[in-house]
Amino acid sequence: MQIDDTKKLRAYRGHIVSPQRGGELKDFRDGILIVDENGVIVFVGEWSEFEKQNKPLKDIQHFGDRLILPGLIDMHLHLPQVAVTGKSGEHLLKWLERFVFPSEARCADPDYALRISNWFFDELARNGTTLGVVFATIHKQATDIAFEVAAQKGARAIIGKVMMNANSPPALTEKLEDSLNGSAELCDKWHGYDDGRLMYAFTPRFAVSSTSELMSKCGELWHSKPGSYLHTHLAESQEEIDFVMERFPKCRSYADVYHQHGLLARNNIMAHSIHLDEDDVKVLKSTDSSLAHCPSSNFFLKSGIFPYRKIESSGIRFGIGSDVAAGPQMSLFCVMKDANYIQPDNWISPVELLYRATLGGAQALGLDHRIGSLEAGKEADFIIVDPSNRTGIIDDILSQPTEEILSALVFLGDDRVVESTFVRGKEIYSRQKTPQLSHSV
Ligand SMILES: [Zn+2]
């Protein structure tokens, strides 16, 4: 293929690995990724093939045998909770009350909201996450600040103001009208910003803290805003489910509560979705719902085991999420490892796990025509990765077969392996250029 080098092109040479549909890997050992001035990929392939057919390129960054991977997609995490990572010792409902709600209440203060948003988006980029699907808090202003910070830092994100109008502490309980109007205004302001780099998700926290009216009106609002998302938690812990069934006794199950309120449809994200019966799986499939599997969080809060193979064979689209802070860290490499470890009887291969954290997530979000893998025509969201930055991994790991490298990444990788992060062709994090980040709130 001949490349038109009259355009301002940037090229990145290294070991390019990109998961494909059906478990295949695109693997160019000495590969070249070429990106145009709009951040769109114009070529991916072997350097030797490219060199034969094209004039020399001016602007090439050389990464040697380090990996160039698609950016990681975190399907579910909470912005205000970066301040309470690692606070453990309780199941879901008690943990929320003791650690999470007090820290979320602090976001009423816009200065605090700004500090925590800066911290959050710095961490996201540092961990190689190029798309986060993010719960903010109930505060409209704090959510607006989160969007501002994401816009300014070049992050890609789907963000939503949390909606809570029942069974919540007074500082986190809002009036129905305020919840709906605030969400609608934020969606109108931010959904589609910068050609879709930022998008909006209507975000009722869960059925525990939502009235029936909030859920149905939220559903109507979501359906009236084309392309927007609906993001919530489903069937995470048994205690939560018992509470929900007490509140909505006419519904057959937790999934049915959302179904009855119009929240099951394409463009939703149901985080966790652990405790599901056959009918729940059928309705999630028939409504084209998407799931976010959060294994680290499920370990941490002892919530249960996601029925991975059952969901996979049902054809329901799903990706993985860190669920910070119920997941104690943002690194999706750690989450991939946990997705393997938490299954008692299934082996999920490193290649498949990497697929779930990239293209699988993009498919679940209906964005695989734009991101999720390194292919010509897609936007250039990618990361440069060197597993040998992490002590405990053999120094010559990069010269091993690709599957061995991915195995080391998945089972031993964390934030330290990420050298730089690019969103739509723009570098938003570089380990070399970034001083040690310190944050206090
Ligand atoms: Zn969550």
Short mmCIF file of C-alpha atoms and ligand atoms in Angstrom, two decimals:
data_model
loop_
_atom_site.label_atom_id
_atom_site.label_comp_id
_atom_site.label_asym_id
_atom_site.label_seq_id
_atom_site.Cartn_x
_atom_site.Cartn_y
_atom_site.Cartn_z
CA MET A 1 0.00 0.00 0.00
CA GLN A 2 1.27 3.46 -0.96
CA ILE A 3 1.10 6.09 1.76
CA ASP A 4 0.48 9.72 0.86
CA ASP A 5 3.29 11.44 2.73
CA THR A 6 2.18 14.95 1.80
CA LYS A 7 -0.07 14.77 4.86
CA LYS A 8 1.47 15.37 8.25
CA LEU A 9 2.09 11.80 9.32
CA ARG A 10 3.66 10.39 12.46
CA ALA A 11 4.96 6.85 12.59
CA TYR A 12 5.66 4.51 15.50
CA ARG A 13 7.91 1.52 15.00
CA GLY A 14 7.89 -1.39 17.45
CA HIS A 15 6.32 -4.78 18.16
CA ILE A 16 2.65 -4.24 17.31
CA VAL A 17 0.15 -6.63 18.90
CA SER A 18 -3.59 -6.18 18.49
CA PRO A 19 -6.35 -8.68 19.37
CA GLN A 20 -8.89 -9.45 16.66
CA ARG A 21 -12.37 -10.93 16.69
CA GLY A 22 -12.43 -14.69 17.30
CA GLY A 23 -9.27 -14.90 19.41
CA GLU A 24 -6.79 -14.09 16.65
CA LEU A 25 -3.88 -11.71 17.15
CA LYS A 26 -2.49 -9.22 14.70
CA ASP A 27 1.24 -9.53 15.44
CA PHE A 28 3.93 -7.50 13.66
CA ARG A 29 7.25 -8.19 15.32
CA ASP A 30 8.96 -5.24 13.63
CA GLY A 31 5.84 -3.26 12.87
CA ILE A 32 4.96 0.25 11.86
CA LEU A 33 1.89 2.23 12.88
CA ILE A 34 1.23 5.39 10.88
CA VAL A 35 -1.16 8.05 12.12
CA ASP A 36 -2.42 11.15 10.31
CA GLU A 37 -2.84 14.65 11.68
CA ASN A 38 -6.41 13.89 12.79
CA GLY A 39 -5.23 10.98 14.92
CA VAL A 40 -6.57 8.36 12.51
CA ILE A 41 -4.50 5.26 11.68
CA VAL A 42 -3.57 5.16 7.99
CA PHE A 43 -1.36 2.07 8.03
CA VAL A 44 -0.44 -0.87 10.29
CA GLY A 45 1.88 -3.63 9.16
CA GLU A 46 5.39 -5.07 8.98
CA TRP A 47 8.12 -2.47 8.58
CA SER A 48 9.88 -4.50 5.87
CA GLU A 49 6.74 -4.61 3.70
CA PHE A 50 6.12 -0.93 4.18
CA GLU A 51 9.70 0.03 3.43
CA LYS A 52 9.68 -1.80 0.08
CA GLN A 53 6.76 0.18 -1.29
CA ASN A 54 7.19 3.63 0.22
CA LYS A 55 9.53 6.57 0.38
CA PRO A 56 11.32 7.02 3.75
CA LEU A 57 9.16 8.70 6.39
CA LYS A 58 10.44 11.77 8.19
CA ASP A 59 8.80 11.48 11.57
CA ILE A 60 9.35 8.02 13.09
CA GLN A 61 9.50 7.22 16.78
CA HIS A 62 11.43 4.01 17.43
CA PHE A 63 10.42 1.75 20.29
CA GLY A 64 12.72 -1.17 19.48
CA ASP A 65 11.12 -4.43 20.56
CA ARG A 66 8.79 -2.79 23.06
CA LEU A 67 5.07 -3.45 22.52
CA ILE A 68 2.58 -1.16 20.82
CA LEU A 69 -0.84 -2.30 22.06
CA PRO A 70 -4.33 -0.87 21.60
CA GLY A 71 -5.26 1.41 24.53
CA LEU A 72 -7.04 -0.33 27.40
CA ILE A 73 -10.78 0.14 27.95
CA ASP A 74 -12.06 0.24 31.53
CA MET A 75 -15.79 -0.44 31.36
CA HIS A 76 -16.58 0.56 34.93
CA LEU A 77 -14.98 2.73 37.62
CA HIS A 78 -15.74 5.54 40.04
CA LEU A 79 -13.92 8.86 39.82
CA PRO A 80 -14.35 10.06 43.45
CA GLN A 81 -13.21 6.72 44.82
CA VAL A 82 -9.52 7.07 43.89
CA ALA A 83 -9.19 8.61 47.34
CA VAL A 84 -10.40 5.46 49.11
CA THR A 85 -8.60 2.66 47.30
CA GLY A 86 -7.52 -0.17 49.55
CA LYS A 87 -10.05 0.52 52.31
CA SER A 88 -11.27 -2.95 52.96
CA GLY A 89 -12.98 -5.23 55.37
CA GLU A 90 -16.66 -5.12 54.50
CA HIS A 91 -19.22 -6.42 52.04
CA LEU A 92 -20.77 -4.02 49.52
CA LEU A 93 -23.49 -2.17 51.44
CA LYS A 94 -21.44 -1.66 54.62
CA TRP A 95 -18.37 -0.70 52.62
CA LEU A 96 -20.37 1.96 50.75
CA GLU A 97 -21.68 3.41 53.97
CA ARG A 98 -18.40 3.38 55.83
CA PHE A 99 -15.87 4.50 53.20
CA VAL A 100 -17.45 5.47 49.92
CA PHE A 101 -20.40 7.71 50.70
CA PRO A 102 -18.43 10.08 52.98
CA SER A 103 -15.74 10.51 50.31
CA GLU A 104 -18.32 11.09 47.55
CA ALA A 105 -20.09 13.71 49.70
CA ARG A 106 -16.89 15.79 49.67
CA CYS A 107 -17.38 16.42 45.93
CA ALA A 108 -19.99 19.05 46.85
CA ASP A 109 -16.90 21.27 47.20
CA PRO A 110 -15.78 22.29 43.68
CA ASP A 111 -12.13 22.72 44.75
CA TYR A 112 -12.08 19.18 46.04
CA ALA A 113 -13.85 17.98 42.87
CA LEU A 114 -11.17 19.61 40.75
CA ARG A 115 -8.31 18.06 42.73
CA ILE A 116 -9.81 14.61 42.61
CA SER A 117 -10.65 14.87 38.89
CA ASN A 118 -7.05 15.79 38.12
CA TRP A 119 -5.81 12.88 40.18
CA PHE A 120 -8.26 10.47 38.53
CA PHE A 121 -7.46 11.35 34.91
CA ASP A 122 -3.70 11.39 35.58
CA GLU A 123 -4.00 7.89 37.01
CA LEU A 124 -6.12 6.68 34.13
CA ALA A 125 -3.52 7.78 31.57
CA ARG A 126 -0.65 6.45 33.68
CA ASN A 127 -2.27 3.02 33.71
CA GLY A 128 -2.66 2.95 29.93
CA THR A 129 -6.43 3.29 29.99
CA THR A 130 -7.54 5.20 26.91
CA LEU A 131 -11.28 4.94 27.59
CA GLY A 132 -12.88 4.95 31.02
CA VAL A 133 -16.59 4.51 31.66
CA VAL A 134 -16.94 6.61 34.77
CA PHE A 135 -19.32 7.18 37.65
CA ALA A 136 -18.90 10.72 39.02
CA THR A 137 -21.08 11.71 42.01
CA ILE A 138 -24.59 13.15 42.39
CA HIS A 139 -23.12 16.66 42.12
CA LYS A 140 -23.81 18.38 38.82
CA GLN A 141 -20.96 20.85 39.26
CA ALA A 142 -18.44 18.16 40.22
CA THR A 143 -19.48 16.11 37.18
CA ASP A 144 -19.11 19.16 34.96
CA ILE A 145 -15.61 19.65 36.41
CA ALA A 146 -14.78 16.00 35.66
CA PHE A 147 -15.74 16.58 32.01
CA GLU A 148 -13.68 19.80 31.90
CA VAL A 149 -10.60 18.02 33.23
CA ALA A 150 -11.02 15.08 30.83
CA ALA A 151 -11.46 17.53 27.94
CA GLN A 152 -8.34 19.44 28.85
CA LYS A 153 -6.14 16.39 29.49
CA GLY A 154 -7.07 14.75 26.18
CA ALA A 155 -8.71 11.76 27.86
CA ARG A 156 -11.43 9.68 26.22
CA ALA A 157 -14.28 8.96 28.61
CA ILE A 158 -17.94 8.18 29.07
CA ILE A 159 -18.98 9.99 32.25
CA GLY A 160 -22.23 10.36 34.15
CA LYS A 161 -23.61 12.25 37.11
CA VAL A 162 -24.76 9.67 39.63
CA MET A 163 -28.51 9.62 40.34
CA MET A 164 -29.64 8.73 43.90
CA ASN A 165 -32.98 9.60 45.47
CA ALA A 166 -33.67 6.85 48.02
CA ASN A 167 -31.99 4.91 50.84
CA SER A 168 -28.93 7.14 50.73
CA PRO A 169 -27.28 9.43 53.27
CA PRO A 170 -28.83 12.93 53.31
CA ALA A 171 -25.72 14.46 51.69
CA LEU A 172 -26.14 12.09 48.74
CA THR A 173 -29.90 12.24 48.29
CA GLU A 174 -31.30 14.47 45.57
CA LYS A 175 -34.75 15.49 44.44
CA LEU A 176 -36.09 13.60 41.44
CA GLU A 177 -36.44 16.72 39.29
CA ASP A 178 -32.90 17.92 40.10
CA SER A 179 -31.52 14.50 39.28
CA LEU A 180 -33.24 14.36 35.89
CA ASN A 181 -32.67 18.00 34.91
CA GLY A 182 -29.02 18.00 36.00
CA SER A 183 -28.34 14.82 34.03
CA ALA A 184 -30.13 16.12 30.92
CA GLU A 185 -28.20 19.40 30.99
CA LEU A 186 -24.83 17.66 31.36
CA CYS A 187 -25.71 15.29 28.52
CA ASP A 188 -26.67 18.21 26.27
CA LYS A 189 -23.45 20.03 27.13
CA TRP A 190 -20.95 17.18 26.88
CA HIS A 191 -22.24 14.19 24.92
CA GLY A 192 -20.29 14.06 21.65
CA TYR A 193 -17.69 16.64 22.69
CA ASP A 194 -14.61 16.76 20.42
CA ASP A 195 -16.12 14.43 17.84
CA GLY A 196 -17.19 11.90 20.44
CA ARG A 197 -14.05 11.83 22.60
CA LEU A 198 -16.32 12.54 25.57
CA MET A 199 -19.74 10.99 25.93
CA TYR A 200 -22.52 10.93 28.46
CA ALA A 201 -23.98 8.04 30.46
CA PHE A 202 -27.15 8.37 32.52
CA THR A 203 -26.04 6.84 35.79
CA PRO A 204 -28.65 5.71 38.34
CA ARG A 205 -26.39 4.18 41.01
CA PHE A 206 -28.37 0.97 41.52
CA ALA A 207 -31.92 -0.13 42.27
CA VAL A 208 -31.16 0.14 46.02
CA SER A 209 -30.91 3.93 45.86
CA SER A 210 -33.41 4.69 43.08
CA THR A 211 -37.18 5.06 43.29
CA SER A 212 -39.31 3.40 40.67
CA GLU A 213 -40.13 6.85 39.26
CA LEU A 214 -36.48 7.81 38.97
CA MET A 215 -35.66 4.65 37.04
CA SER A 216 -38.55 4.95 34.57
CA LYS A 217 -38.04 8.67 33.96
CA CYS A 218 -34.30 8.11 33.62
CA GLY A 219 -35.04 5.40 31.04
CA GLU A 220 -37.25 7.81 29.04
CA LEU A 221 -34.61 10.52 29.20
CA TRP A 222 -31.87 8.13 28.05
CA HIS A 223 -33.96 6.95 25.08
CA SER A 224 -34.59 10.59 24.10
CA LYS A 225 -30.83 11.34 23.78
CA PRO A 226 -29.48 9.40 20.78
CA GLY A 227 -26.15 7.68 21.29
CA SER A 228 -25.99 8.31 25.03
CA TYR A 229 -25.37 5.47 27.50
CA LEU A 230 -27.05 4.09 30.60
CA HIS A 231 -24.60 2.89 33.25
CA THR A 232 -25.54 1.14 36.49
CA HIS A 233 -24.79 -1.81 38.78
CA LEU A 234 -26.67 -5.11 38.51
CA ALA A 235 -26.79 -8.14 40.83
CA GLU A 236 -23.45 -7.61 42.53
CA SER A 237 -23.98 -9.03 46.01
CA GLN A 238 -26.60 -11.27 47.60
CA GLU A 239 -27.43 -8.80 50.36
CA GLU A 240 -28.01 -6.08 47.74
CA ILE A 241 -30.27 -8.39 45.72
CA ASP A 242 -32.35 -9.30 48.80
CA PHE A 243 -32.85 -5.60 49.52
CA VAL A 244 -33.86 -4.86 45.91
CA MET A 245 -36.35 -7.73 45.85
CA GLU A 246 -37.94 -6.43 49.06
CA ARG A 247 -38.35 -3.02 47.45
CA PHE A 248 -39.70 -4.32 44.13
CA PRO A 249 -41.66 -7.46 45.05
CA LYS A 250 -43.62 -7.50 41.77
CA CYS A 251 -40.44 -7.98 39.74
CA ARG A 252 -39.17 -11.49 39.04
CA SER A 253 -35.47 -10.68 39.62
CA TYR A 254 -33.01 -7.78 39.87
CA ALA A 255 -32.52 -7.77 36.08
CA ASP A 256 -36.30 -7.71 35.74
CA VAL A 257 -36.44 -4.54 37.89
CA TYR A 258 -34.35 -2.75 35.27
CA HIS A 259 -36.27 -4.40 32.44
CA GLN A 260 -39.61 -3.21 33.85
CA HIS A 261 -38.23 0.32 34.08
CA GLY A 262 -36.93 0.49 30.51
CA LEU A 263 -33.23 0.31 31.38
CA LEU A 264 -32.34 -2.81 29.41
CA ALA A 265 -31.47 -1.87 25.82
CA ARG A 266 -28.49 -1.36 23.56
CA ASN A 267 -25.96 1.21 24.86
CA ASN A 268 -26.36 0.24 28.50
CA ILE A 269 -23.55 -0.97 30.76
CA MET A 270 -24.54 -3.31 33.58
CA ALA A 271 -21.61 -3.52 35.98
CA HIS A 272 -20.98 -6.86 37.74
CA SER A 273 -24.03 -8.94 36.68
CA ILE A 274 -22.87 -11.85 38.81
CA HIS A 275 -25.98 -13.45 40.24
CA LEU A 276 -28.11 -14.14 37.16
CA ASP A 277 -30.48 -17.00 36.36
CA GLU A 278 -31.28 -18.42 32.91
CA ASP A 279 -34.13 -15.96 32.30
CA ASP A 280 -31.92 -13.01 33.26
CA VAL A 281 -29.29 -14.12 30.75
CA LYS A 282 -32.00 -14.45 28.07
CA VAL A 283 -33.41 -10.98 28.71
CA LEU A 284 -29.96 -9.36 28.78
CA LYS A 285 -29.22 -11.00 25.43
CA SER A 286 -32.58 -10.21 23.82
CA THR A 287 -32.33 -6.54 24.87
CA ASP A 288 -28.75 -6.31 23.51
CA SER A 289 -27.47 -5.18 26.93
CA SER A 290 -23.75 -4.95 27.70
CA LEU A 291 -21.94 -6.04 30.84
CA ALA A 292 -18.83 -4.88 32.67
CA HIS A 293 -17.05 -7.76 34.41
CA CYS A 294 -15.12 -6.48 37.45
CA PRO A 295 -13.19 -9.44 38.92
CA SER A 296 -10.82 -7.52 41.23
CA SER A 297 -13.78 -5.82 42.87
CA ASN A 298 -15.61 -9.14 43.17
CA PHE A 299 -12.58 -10.60 44.98
CA PHE A 300 -12.20 -7.54 47.20
CA LEU A 301 -15.82 -7.32 48.39
CA LYS A 302 -16.35 -11.10 48.19
CA SER A 303 -19.36 -10.53 45.95
CA GLY A 304 -19.32 -13.76 43.95
CA ILE A 305 -18.12 -15.17 40.63
CA PHE A 306 -19.15 -13.77 37.24
CA PRO A 307 -20.49 -16.60 35.04
CA TYR A 308 -17.86 -15.89 32.38
CA ARG A 309 -18.31 -18.86 30.04
CA LYS A 310 -22.09 -18.80 30.32
CA ILE A 311 -22.20 -15.12 29.37
CA GLU A 312 -19.69 -15.63 26.61
CA SER A 313 -21.63 -18.52 25.06
CA SER A 314 -24.89 -16.54 25.32
CA GLY A 315 -23.36 -13.95 22.97
CA ILE A 316 -23.90 -11.03 25.38
CA ARG A 317 -21.27 -8.36 24.74
CA PHE A 318 -18.97 -7.64 27.69
CA GLY A 319 -15.66 -6.08 28.65
CA ILE A 320 -13.78 -5.70 31.91
CA GLY A 321 -13.69 -2.96 34.53
CA SER A 322 -11.45 -2.09 37.46
CA ASP A 323 -14.40 -0.78 39.55
CA VAL A 324 -12.00 1.44 41.48
CA ALA A 325 -12.24 1.61 44.46
CA ALA A 326 -13.98 -1.71 45.10
CA GLY A 327 -11.25 -2.87 42.79
CA PRO A 328 -8.16 -1.67 44.63
CA GLN A 329 -6.18 -0.63 41.54
CA MET A 330 -6.74 0.93 38.18
CA SER A 331 -4.29 -1.23 36.23
CA LEU A 332 -6.27 -3.37 33.80
CA PHE A 333 -3.33 -5.79 33.66
CA CYS A 334 -4.12 -6.61 37.31
CA VAL A 335 -7.82 -6.90 36.44
CA MET A 336 -7.00 -9.31 33.58
CA LYS A 337 -5.04 -11.51 35.98
CA ASP A 338 -7.95 -11.51 38.45
CA ALA A 339 -10.37 -12.40 35.64
CA ASN A 340 -8.35 -15.56 35.17
CA TYR A 341 -7.83 -16.30 38.88
CA ILE A 342 -11.45 -15.83 39.96
CA GLN A 343 -12.75 -18.62 37.72
CA PRO A 344 -12.45 -21.88 39.64
CA ASP A 345 -12.85 -24.17 36.61
CA ASN A 346 -12.06 -22.12 33.50
CA TRP A 347 -8.73 -21.13 32.02
CA ILE A 348 -8.99 -17.77 30.28
CA SER A 349 -5.92 -17.21 28.15
CA PRO A 350 -3.81 -14.03 28.17
CA VAL A 351 -4.78 -13.39 24.53
CA GLU A 352 -8.46 -13.59 25.39
CA LEU A 353 -7.99 -11.36 28.44
CA LEU A 354 -6.22 -8.72 26.37
CA TYR A 355 -9.08 -8.92 23.86
CA ARG A 356 -11.61 -8.30 26.69
CA ALA A 357 -9.63 -5.24 27.84
CA THR A 358 -9.47 -3.75 24.33
CA LEU A 359 -11.62 -4.78 21.37
CA GLY A 360 -14.11 -6.72 23.54
CA GLY A 361 -14.78 -3.55 25.55
CA ALA A 362 -15.11 -1.47 22.39
CA GLN A 363 -17.64 -3.95 20.99
CA ALA A 364 -19.58 -3.91 24.25
CA LEU A 365 -19.78 -0.12 23.97
CA GLY A 366 -20.66 -0.19 20.26
CA LEU A 367 -17.42 1.70 19.49
CA ASP A 368 -15.44 -1.02 17.72
CA HIS A 369 -15.72 0.80 14.40
CA ARG A 370 -13.62 3.61 15.94
CA ILE A 371 -11.38 2.12 18.66
CA GLY A 372 -10.37 -1.15 20.36
CA SER A 373 -7.78 -2.44 17.89
CA LEU A 374 -4.99 -1.10 15.69
CA GLU A 375 -6.39 -1.03 12.15
CA ALA A 376 -6.35 1.49 9.33
CA GLY A 377 -9.34 3.81 9.58
CA LYS A 378 -9.63 3.54 13.36
CA GLU A 379 -8.60 6.27 15.81
CA ALA A 380 -5.08 5.86 17.18
CA ASP A 381 -5.61 4.98 20.84
CA PHE A 382 -2.53 2.99 21.80
CA ILE A 383 0.04 2.38 24.54
CA ILE A 384 3.73 1.62 24.59
CA VAL A 385 4.46 -1.22 26.98
CA ASP A 386 7.65 -2.74 28.35
CA PRO A 387 7.12 -5.67 30.74
CA SER A 388 10.80 -5.66 31.70
CA ASN A 389 10.22 -2.39 33.63
CA ARG A 390 8.63 -4.55 36.27
CA THR A 391 11.05 -6.36 38.53
CA GLY A 392 10.44 -10.08 38.65
CA ILE A 393 10.03 -10.38 34.88
CA ILE A 394 13.07 -11.70 33.01
CA ASP A 395 15.11 -8.99 31.34
CA ASP A 396 14.93 -10.51 27.87
CA ILE A 397 11.16 -10.98 27.95
CA LEU A 398 10.75 -8.82 24.82
CA SER A 399 12.69 -11.32 22.72
CA GLN A 400 10.37 -14.21 23.70
CA PRO A 401 7.43 -15.46 21.59
CA THR A 402 4.48 -13.04 21.67
CA GLU A 403 2.25 -15.34 23.74
CA GLU A 404 4.96 -15.55 26.42
CA ILE A 405 5.22 -11.77 26.51
CA LEU A 406 1.45 -11.41 26.89
CA SER A 407 1.42 -14.03 29.63
CA ALA A 408 4.07 -12.09 31.57
CA LEU A 409 2.07 -8.90 31.07
CA VAL A 410 -1.21 -10.37 32.26
CA PHE A 411 0.14 -12.27 35.27
CA LEU A 412 2.85 -9.83 36.38
CA GLY A 413 1.98 -6.51 34.76
CA ASP A 414 0.75 -3.36 36.45
CA ASP A 415 1.07 0.42 36.01
CA ARG A 416 4.89 0.15 35.82
CA VAL A 417 4.87 -1.56 32.44
CA VAL A 418 3.15 1.37 30.69
CA GLU A 419 5.65 3.78 29.10
CA SER A 420 3.29 6.06 27.24
CA THR A 421 -0.36 6.48 26.42
CA PHE A 422 -1.84 7.97 23.25
CA VAL A 423 -5.45 8.97 22.63
CA ARG A 424 -6.39 9.77 19.04
CA GLY A 425 -2.70 10.05 18.17
CA LYS A 426 -1.89 12.51 20.96
CA GLU A 427 0.46 11.51 23.76
CA ILE A 428 -1.38 12.10 27.03
CA TYR A 429 1.12 10.32 29.30
CA SER A 430 4.83 9.59 29.12
CA ARG A 431 6.60 7.82 31.95
CA GLN A 432 9.86 9.47 30.92
CA LYS A 433 8.51 13.01 30.82
CA THR A 434 6.23 12.77 33.84
CA PRO A 435 7.67 13.39 37.28
CA GLN A 436 6.48 11.13 40.08
CA LEU A 437 2.86 12.14 40.57
CA SER A 438 1.81 12.94 44.07
CA HIS A 439 -1.74 13.61 45.13
CA SER A 440 -3.37 14.56 48.35
CA VAL A 441 -6.95 15.56 48.76
ZN ZN B 1 -19.05 0.17 40.84
#
